[in-house]
PDB file of N, CA and C in Angstrom:
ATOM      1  N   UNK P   1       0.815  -1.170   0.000  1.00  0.00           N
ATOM      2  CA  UNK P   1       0.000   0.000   0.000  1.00  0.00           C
ATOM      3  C   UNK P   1       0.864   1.240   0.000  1.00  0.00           C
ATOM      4  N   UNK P   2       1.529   1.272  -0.450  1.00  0.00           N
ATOM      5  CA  UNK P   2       2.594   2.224  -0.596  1.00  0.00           C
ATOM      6  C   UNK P   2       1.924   3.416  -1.511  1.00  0.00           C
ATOM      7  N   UNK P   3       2.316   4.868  -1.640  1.00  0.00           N
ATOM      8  CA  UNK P   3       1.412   5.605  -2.227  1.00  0.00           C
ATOM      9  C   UNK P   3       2.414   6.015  -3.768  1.00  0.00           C
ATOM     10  N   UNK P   4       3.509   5.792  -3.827  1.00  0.00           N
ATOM     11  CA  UNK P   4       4.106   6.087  -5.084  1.00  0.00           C
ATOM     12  C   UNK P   4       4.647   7.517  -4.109  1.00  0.00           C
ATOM     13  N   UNK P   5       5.503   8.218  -5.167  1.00  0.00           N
ATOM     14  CA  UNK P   5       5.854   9.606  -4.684  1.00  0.00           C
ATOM     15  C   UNK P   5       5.356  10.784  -5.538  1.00  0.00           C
ATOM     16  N   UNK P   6       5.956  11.486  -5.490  1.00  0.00           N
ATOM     17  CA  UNK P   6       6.131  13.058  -6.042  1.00  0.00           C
ATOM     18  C   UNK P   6       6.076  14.273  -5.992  1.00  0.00           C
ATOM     19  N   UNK P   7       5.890  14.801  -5.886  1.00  0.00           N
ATOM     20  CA  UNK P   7       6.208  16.749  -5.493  1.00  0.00           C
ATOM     21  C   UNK P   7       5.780  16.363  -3.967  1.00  0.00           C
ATOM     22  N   UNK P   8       6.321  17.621  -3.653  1.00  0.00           N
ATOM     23  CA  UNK P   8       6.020  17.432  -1.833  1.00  0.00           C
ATOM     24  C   UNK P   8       4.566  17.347  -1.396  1.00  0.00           C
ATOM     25  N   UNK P   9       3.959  17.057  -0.596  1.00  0.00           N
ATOM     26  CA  UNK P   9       2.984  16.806   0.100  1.00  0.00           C
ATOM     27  C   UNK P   9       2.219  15.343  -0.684  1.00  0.00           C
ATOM     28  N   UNK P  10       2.647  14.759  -1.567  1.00  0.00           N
ATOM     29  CA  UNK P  10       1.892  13.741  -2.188  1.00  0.00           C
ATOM     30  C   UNK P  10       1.634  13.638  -3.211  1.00  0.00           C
ATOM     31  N   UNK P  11       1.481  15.410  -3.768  1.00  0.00           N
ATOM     32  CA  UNK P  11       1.075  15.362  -5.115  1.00  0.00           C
ATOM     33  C   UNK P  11       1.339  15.146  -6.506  1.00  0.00           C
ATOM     34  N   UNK P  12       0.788  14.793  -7.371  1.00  0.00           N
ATOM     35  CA  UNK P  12       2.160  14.889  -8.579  1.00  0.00           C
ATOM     36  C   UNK P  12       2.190  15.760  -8.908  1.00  0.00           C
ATOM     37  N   UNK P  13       3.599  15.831  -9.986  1.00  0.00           N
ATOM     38  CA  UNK P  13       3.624  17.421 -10.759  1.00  0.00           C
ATOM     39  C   UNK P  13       3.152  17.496 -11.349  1.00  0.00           C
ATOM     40  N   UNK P  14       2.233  18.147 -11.938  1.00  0.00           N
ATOM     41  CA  UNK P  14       1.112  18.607 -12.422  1.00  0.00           C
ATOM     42  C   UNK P  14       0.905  19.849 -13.591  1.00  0.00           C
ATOM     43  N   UNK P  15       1.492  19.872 -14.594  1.00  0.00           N
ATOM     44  CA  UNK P  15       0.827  20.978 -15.326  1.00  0.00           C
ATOM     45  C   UNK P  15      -0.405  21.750 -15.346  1.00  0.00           C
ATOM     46  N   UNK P  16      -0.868  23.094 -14.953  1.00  0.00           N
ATOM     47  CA  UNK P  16      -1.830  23.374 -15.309  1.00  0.00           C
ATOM     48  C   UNK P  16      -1.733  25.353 -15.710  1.00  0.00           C
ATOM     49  N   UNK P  17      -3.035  25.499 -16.082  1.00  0.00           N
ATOM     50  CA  UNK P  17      -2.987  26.806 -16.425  1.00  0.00           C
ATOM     51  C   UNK P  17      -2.626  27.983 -15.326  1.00  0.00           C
ATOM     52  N   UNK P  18      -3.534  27.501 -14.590  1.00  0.00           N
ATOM     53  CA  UNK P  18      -3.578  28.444 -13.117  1.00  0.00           C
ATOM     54  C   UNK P  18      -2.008  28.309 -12.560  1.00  0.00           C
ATOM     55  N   UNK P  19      -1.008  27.245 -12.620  1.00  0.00           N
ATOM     56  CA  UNK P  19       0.177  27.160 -12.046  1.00  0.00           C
ATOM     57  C   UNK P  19       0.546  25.707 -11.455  1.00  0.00           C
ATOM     58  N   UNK P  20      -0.825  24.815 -10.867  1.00  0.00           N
ATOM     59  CA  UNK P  20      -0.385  23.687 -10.471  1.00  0.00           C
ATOM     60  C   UNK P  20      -0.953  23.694  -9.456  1.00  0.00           C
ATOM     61  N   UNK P  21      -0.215  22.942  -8.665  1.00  0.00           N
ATOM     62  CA  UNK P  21      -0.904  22.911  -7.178  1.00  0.00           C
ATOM     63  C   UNK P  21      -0.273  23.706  -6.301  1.00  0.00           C
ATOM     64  N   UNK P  22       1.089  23.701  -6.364  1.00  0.00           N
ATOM     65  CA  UNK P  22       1.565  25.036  -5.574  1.00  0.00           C
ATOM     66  C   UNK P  22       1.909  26.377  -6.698  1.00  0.00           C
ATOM     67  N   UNK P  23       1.044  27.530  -6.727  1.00  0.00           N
ATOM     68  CA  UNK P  23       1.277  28.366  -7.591  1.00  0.00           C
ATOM     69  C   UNK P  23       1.338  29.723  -6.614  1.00  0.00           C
ATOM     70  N   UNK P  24       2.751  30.229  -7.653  1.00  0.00           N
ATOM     71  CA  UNK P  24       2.418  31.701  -6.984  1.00  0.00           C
ATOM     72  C   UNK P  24       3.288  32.516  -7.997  1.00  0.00           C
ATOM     73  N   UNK P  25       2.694  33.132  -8.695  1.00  0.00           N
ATOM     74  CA  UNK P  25       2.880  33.781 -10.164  1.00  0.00           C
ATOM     75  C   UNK P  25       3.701  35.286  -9.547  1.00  0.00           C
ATOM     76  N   UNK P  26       4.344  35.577 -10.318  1.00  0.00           N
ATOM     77  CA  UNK P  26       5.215  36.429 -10.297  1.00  0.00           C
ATOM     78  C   UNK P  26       4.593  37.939  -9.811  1.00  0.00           C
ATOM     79  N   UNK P  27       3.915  38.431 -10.880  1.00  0.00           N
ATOM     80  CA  UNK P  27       2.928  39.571 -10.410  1.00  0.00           C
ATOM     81  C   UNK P  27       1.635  39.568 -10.539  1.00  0.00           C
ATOM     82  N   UNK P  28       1.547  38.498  -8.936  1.00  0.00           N
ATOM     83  CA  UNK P  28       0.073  38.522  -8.601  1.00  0.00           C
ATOM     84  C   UNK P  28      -0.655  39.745  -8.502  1.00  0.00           C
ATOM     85  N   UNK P  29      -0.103  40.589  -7.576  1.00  0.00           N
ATOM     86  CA  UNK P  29      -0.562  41.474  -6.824  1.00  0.00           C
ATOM     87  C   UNK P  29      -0.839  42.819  -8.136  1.00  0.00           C
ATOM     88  N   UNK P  30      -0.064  42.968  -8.992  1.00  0.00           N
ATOM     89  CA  UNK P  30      -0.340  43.708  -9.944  1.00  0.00           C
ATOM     90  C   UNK P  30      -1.907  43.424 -10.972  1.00  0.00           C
ATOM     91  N   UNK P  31      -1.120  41.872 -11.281  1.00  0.00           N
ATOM     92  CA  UNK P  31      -2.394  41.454 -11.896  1.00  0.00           C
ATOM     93  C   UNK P  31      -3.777  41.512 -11.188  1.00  0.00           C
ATOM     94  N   UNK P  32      -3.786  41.463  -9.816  1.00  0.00           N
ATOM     95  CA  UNK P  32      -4.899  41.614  -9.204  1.00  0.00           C
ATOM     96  C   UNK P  32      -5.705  42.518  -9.215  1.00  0.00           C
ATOM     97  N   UNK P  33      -4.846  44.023  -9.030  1.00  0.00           N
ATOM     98  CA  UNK P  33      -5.013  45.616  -9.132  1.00  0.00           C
ATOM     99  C   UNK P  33      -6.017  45.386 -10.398  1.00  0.00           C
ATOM    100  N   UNK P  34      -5.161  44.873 -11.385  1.00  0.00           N
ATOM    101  CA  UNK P  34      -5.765  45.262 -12.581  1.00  0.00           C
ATOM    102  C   UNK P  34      -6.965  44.475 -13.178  1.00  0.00           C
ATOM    103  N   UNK P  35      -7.355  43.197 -12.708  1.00  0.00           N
ATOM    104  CA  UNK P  35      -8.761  42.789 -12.539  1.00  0.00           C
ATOM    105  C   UNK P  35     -10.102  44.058 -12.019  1.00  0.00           C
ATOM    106  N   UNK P  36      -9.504  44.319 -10.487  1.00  0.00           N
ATOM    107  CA  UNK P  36     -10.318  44.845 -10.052  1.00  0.00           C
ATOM    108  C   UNK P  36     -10.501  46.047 -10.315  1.00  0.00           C
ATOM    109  N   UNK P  37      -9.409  46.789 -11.257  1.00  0.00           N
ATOM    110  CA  UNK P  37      -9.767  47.716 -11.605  1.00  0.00           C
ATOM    111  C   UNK P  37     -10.506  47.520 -12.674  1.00  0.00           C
ATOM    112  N   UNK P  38     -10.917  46.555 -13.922  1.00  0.00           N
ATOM    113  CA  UNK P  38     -11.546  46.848 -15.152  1.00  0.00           C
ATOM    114  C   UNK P  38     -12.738  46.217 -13.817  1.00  0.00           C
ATOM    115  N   UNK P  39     -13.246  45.188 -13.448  1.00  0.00           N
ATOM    116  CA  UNK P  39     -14.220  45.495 -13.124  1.00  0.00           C
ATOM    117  C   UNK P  39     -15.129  46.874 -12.224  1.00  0.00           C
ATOM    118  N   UNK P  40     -14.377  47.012 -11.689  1.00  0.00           N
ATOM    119  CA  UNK P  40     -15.109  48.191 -10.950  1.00  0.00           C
ATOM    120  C   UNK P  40     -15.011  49.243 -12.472  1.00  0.00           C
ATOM    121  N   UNK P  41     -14.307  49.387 -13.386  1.00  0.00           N
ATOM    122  CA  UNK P  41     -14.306  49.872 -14.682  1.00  0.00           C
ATOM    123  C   UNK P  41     -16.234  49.942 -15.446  1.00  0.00           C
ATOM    124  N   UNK P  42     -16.413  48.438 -15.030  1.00  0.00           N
ATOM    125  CA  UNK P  42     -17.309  47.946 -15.570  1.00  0.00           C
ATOM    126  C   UNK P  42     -18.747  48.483 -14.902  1.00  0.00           C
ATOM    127  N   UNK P  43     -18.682  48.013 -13.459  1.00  0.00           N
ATOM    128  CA  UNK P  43     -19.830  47.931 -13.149  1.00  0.00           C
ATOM    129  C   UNK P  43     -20.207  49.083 -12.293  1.00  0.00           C
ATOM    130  N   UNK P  44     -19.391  50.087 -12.448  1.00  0.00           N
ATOM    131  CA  UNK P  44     -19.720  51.916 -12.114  1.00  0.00           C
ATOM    132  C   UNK P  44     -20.400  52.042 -12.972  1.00  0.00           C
ATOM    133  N   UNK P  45     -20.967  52.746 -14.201  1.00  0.00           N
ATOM    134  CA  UNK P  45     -21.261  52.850 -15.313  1.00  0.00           C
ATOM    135  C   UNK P  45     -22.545  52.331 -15.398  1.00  0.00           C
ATOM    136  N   UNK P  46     -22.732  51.020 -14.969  1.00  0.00           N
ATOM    137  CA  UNK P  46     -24.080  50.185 -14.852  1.00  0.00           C
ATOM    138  C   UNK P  46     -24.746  50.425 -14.391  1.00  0.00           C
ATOM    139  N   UNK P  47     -23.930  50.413 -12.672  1.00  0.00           N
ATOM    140  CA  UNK P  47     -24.880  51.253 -11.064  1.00  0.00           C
ATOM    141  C   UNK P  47     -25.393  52.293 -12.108  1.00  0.00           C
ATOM    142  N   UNK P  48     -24.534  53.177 -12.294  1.00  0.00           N
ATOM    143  CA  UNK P  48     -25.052  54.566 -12.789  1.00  0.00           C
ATOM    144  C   UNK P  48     -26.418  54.543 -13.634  1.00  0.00           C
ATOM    145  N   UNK P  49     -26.320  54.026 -14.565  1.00  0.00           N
ATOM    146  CA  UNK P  49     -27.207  54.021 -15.452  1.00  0.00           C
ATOM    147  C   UNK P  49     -28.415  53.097 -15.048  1.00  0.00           C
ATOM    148  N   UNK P  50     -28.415  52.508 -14.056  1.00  0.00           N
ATOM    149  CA  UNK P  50     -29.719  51.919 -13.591  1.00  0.00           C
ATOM    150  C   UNK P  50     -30.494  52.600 -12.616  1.00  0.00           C
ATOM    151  N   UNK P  51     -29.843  53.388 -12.171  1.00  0.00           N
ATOM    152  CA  UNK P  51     -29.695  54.087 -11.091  1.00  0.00           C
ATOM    153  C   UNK P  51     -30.887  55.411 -12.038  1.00  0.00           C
ATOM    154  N   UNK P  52     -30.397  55.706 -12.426  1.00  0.00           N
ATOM    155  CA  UNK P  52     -30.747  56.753 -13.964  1.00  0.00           C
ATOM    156  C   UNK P  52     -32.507  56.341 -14.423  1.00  0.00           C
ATOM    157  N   UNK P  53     -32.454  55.005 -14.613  1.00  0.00           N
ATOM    158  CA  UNK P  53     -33.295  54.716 -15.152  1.00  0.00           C
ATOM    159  C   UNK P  53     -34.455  53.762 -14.317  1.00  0.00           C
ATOM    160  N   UNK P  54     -34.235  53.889 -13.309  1.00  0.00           N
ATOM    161  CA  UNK P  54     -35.120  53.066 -12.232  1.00  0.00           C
ATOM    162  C   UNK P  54     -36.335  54.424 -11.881  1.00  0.00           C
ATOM    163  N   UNK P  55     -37.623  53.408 -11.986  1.00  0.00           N
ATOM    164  CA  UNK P  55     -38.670  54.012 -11.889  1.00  0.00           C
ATOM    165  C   UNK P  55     -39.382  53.555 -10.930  1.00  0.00           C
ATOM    166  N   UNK P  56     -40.309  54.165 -10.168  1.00  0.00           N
ATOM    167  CA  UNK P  56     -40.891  53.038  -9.617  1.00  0.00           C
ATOM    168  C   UNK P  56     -42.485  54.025  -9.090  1.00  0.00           C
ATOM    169  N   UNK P  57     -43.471  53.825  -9.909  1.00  0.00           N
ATOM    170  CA  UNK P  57     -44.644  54.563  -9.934  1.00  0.00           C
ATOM    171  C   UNK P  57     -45.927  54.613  -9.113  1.00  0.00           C
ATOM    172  N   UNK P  58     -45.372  53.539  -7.787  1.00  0.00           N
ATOM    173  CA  UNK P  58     -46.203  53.090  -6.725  1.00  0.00           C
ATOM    174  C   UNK P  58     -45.037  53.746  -5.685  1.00  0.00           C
ATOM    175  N   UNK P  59     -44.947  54.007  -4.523  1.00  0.00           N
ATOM    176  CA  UNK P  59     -43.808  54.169  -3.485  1.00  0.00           C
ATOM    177  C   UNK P  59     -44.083  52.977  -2.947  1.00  0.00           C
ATOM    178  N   UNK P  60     -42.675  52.273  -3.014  1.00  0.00           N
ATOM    179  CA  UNK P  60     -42.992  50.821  -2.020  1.00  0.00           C
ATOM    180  C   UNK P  60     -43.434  51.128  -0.289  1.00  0.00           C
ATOM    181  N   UNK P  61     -43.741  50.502   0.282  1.00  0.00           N
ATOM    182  CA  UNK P  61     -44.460  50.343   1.313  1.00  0.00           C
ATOM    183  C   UNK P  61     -43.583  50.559   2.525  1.00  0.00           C
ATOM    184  N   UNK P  62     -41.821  50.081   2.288  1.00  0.00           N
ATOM    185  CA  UNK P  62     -40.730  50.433   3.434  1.00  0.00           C
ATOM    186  C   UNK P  62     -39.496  50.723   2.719  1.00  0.00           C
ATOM    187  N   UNK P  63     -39.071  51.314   3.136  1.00  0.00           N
ATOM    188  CA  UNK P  63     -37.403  52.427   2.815  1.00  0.00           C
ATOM    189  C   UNK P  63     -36.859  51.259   2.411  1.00  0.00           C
ATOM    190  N   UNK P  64     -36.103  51.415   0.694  1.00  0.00           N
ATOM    191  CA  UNK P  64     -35.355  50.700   0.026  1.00  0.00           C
ATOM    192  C   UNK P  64     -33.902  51.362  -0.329  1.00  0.00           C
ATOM    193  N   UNK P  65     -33.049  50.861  -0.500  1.00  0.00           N
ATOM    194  CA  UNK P  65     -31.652  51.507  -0.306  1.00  0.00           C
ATOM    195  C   UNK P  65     -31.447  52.558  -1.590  1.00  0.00           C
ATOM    196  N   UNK P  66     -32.450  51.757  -2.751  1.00  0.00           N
ATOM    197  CA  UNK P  66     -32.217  52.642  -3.839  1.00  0.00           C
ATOM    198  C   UNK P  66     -33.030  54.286  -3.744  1.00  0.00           C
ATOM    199  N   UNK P  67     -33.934  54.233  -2.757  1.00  0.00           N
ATOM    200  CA  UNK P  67     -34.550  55.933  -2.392  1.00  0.00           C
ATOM    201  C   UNK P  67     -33.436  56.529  -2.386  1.00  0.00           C
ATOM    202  N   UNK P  68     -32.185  56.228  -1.673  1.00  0.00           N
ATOM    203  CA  UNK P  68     -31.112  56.922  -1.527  1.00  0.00           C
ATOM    204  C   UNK P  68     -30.671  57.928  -2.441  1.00  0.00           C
ATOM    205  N   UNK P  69     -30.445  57.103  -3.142  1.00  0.00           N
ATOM    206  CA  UNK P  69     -29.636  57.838  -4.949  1.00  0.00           C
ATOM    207  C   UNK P  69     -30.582  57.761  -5.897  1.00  0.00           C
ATOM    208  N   UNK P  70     -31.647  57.642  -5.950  1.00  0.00           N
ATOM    209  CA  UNK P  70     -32.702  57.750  -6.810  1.00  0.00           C
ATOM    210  C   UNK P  70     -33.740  58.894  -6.817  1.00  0.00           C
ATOM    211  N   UNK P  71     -33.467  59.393  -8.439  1.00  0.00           N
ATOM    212  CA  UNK P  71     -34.448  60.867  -8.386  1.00  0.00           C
ATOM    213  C   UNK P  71     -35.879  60.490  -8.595  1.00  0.00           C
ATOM    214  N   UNK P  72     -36.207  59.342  -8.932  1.00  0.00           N
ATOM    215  CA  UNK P  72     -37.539  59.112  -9.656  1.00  0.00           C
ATOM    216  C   UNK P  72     -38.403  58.114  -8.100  1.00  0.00           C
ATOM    217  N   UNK P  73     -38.351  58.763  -7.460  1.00  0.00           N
ATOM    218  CA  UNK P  73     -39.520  57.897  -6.683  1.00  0.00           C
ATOM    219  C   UNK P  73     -40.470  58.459  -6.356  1.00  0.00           C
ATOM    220  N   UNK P  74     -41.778  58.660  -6.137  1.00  0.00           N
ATOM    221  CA  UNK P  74     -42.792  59.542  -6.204  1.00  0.00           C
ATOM    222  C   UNK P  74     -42.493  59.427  -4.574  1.00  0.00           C
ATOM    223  N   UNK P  75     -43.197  61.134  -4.277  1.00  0.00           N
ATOM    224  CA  UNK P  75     -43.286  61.359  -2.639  1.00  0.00           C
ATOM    225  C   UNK P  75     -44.155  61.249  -2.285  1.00  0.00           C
ATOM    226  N   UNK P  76     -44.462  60.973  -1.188  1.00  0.00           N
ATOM    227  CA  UNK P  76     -45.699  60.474  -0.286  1.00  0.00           C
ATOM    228  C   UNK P  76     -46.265  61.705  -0.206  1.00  0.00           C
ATOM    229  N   UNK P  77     -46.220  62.957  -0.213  1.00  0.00           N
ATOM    230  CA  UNK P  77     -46.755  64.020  -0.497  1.00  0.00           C
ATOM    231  C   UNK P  77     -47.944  63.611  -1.439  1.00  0.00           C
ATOM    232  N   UNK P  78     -46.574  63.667  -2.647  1.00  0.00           N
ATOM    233  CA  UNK P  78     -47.426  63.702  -3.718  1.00  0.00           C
ATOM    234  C   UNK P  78     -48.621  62.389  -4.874  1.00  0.00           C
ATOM    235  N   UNK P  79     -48.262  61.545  -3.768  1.00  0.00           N
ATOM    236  CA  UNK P  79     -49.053  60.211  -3.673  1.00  0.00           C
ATOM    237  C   UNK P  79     -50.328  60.602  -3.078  1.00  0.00           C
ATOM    238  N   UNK P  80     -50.711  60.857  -1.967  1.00  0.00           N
ATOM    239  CA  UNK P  80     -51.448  61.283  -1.127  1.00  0.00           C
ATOM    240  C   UNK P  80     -52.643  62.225  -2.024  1.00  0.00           C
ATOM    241  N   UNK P  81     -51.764  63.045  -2.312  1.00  0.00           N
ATOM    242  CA  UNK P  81     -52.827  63.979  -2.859  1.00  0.00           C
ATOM    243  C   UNK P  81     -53.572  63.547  -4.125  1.00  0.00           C
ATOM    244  N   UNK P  82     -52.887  62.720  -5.005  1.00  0.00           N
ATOM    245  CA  UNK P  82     -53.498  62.054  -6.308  1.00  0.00           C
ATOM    246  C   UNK P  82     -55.140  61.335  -5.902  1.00  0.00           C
ATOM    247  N   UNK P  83     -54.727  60.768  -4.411  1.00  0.00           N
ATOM    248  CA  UNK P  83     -55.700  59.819  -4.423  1.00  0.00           C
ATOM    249  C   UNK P  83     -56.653  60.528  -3.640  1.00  0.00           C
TER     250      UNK P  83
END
């Protein structure tokens, strides 16, 4: 029952894309920056524009986070008086 050998802890050596089983790429930390920067690239722009375009022609019933930053929510003022 012997397990065979190879790379330390058991594993074999292993080719893979990501690096293997023990990986630690040269400029992680750069490459990382720069993930998170195209996404946050990405999904500013989105917030924004949904944000922009969110309607909502009833006032919901309890405080939603989007009242916050949102110009389009009718006021209870002006709810009130319609009806």
């Amino acid at each position: 029952m012997g397990g065979g050998g190879g790379a330390a802890g058991g594993y074999p050596n292993v080719w893979a894309l990501t690096g293997g089983w023990y990986c630690d790429p040269k400029y992680w930390r750069r490459n990382t920056a720069f993930a998170l920067a195209g996404i946050f690239a990405v999904c500013v722009p989105i917030a924004l524009t949904s944000a922009r375009l969110e309607q909502r022609p009833i006032a919901p019933s309890r405080a939603i986070p989007s009242q916050m930053w949102c110009a389009n929510f009718p006021s209870e003022e002006k709810q009130v008086a319609e009806e």
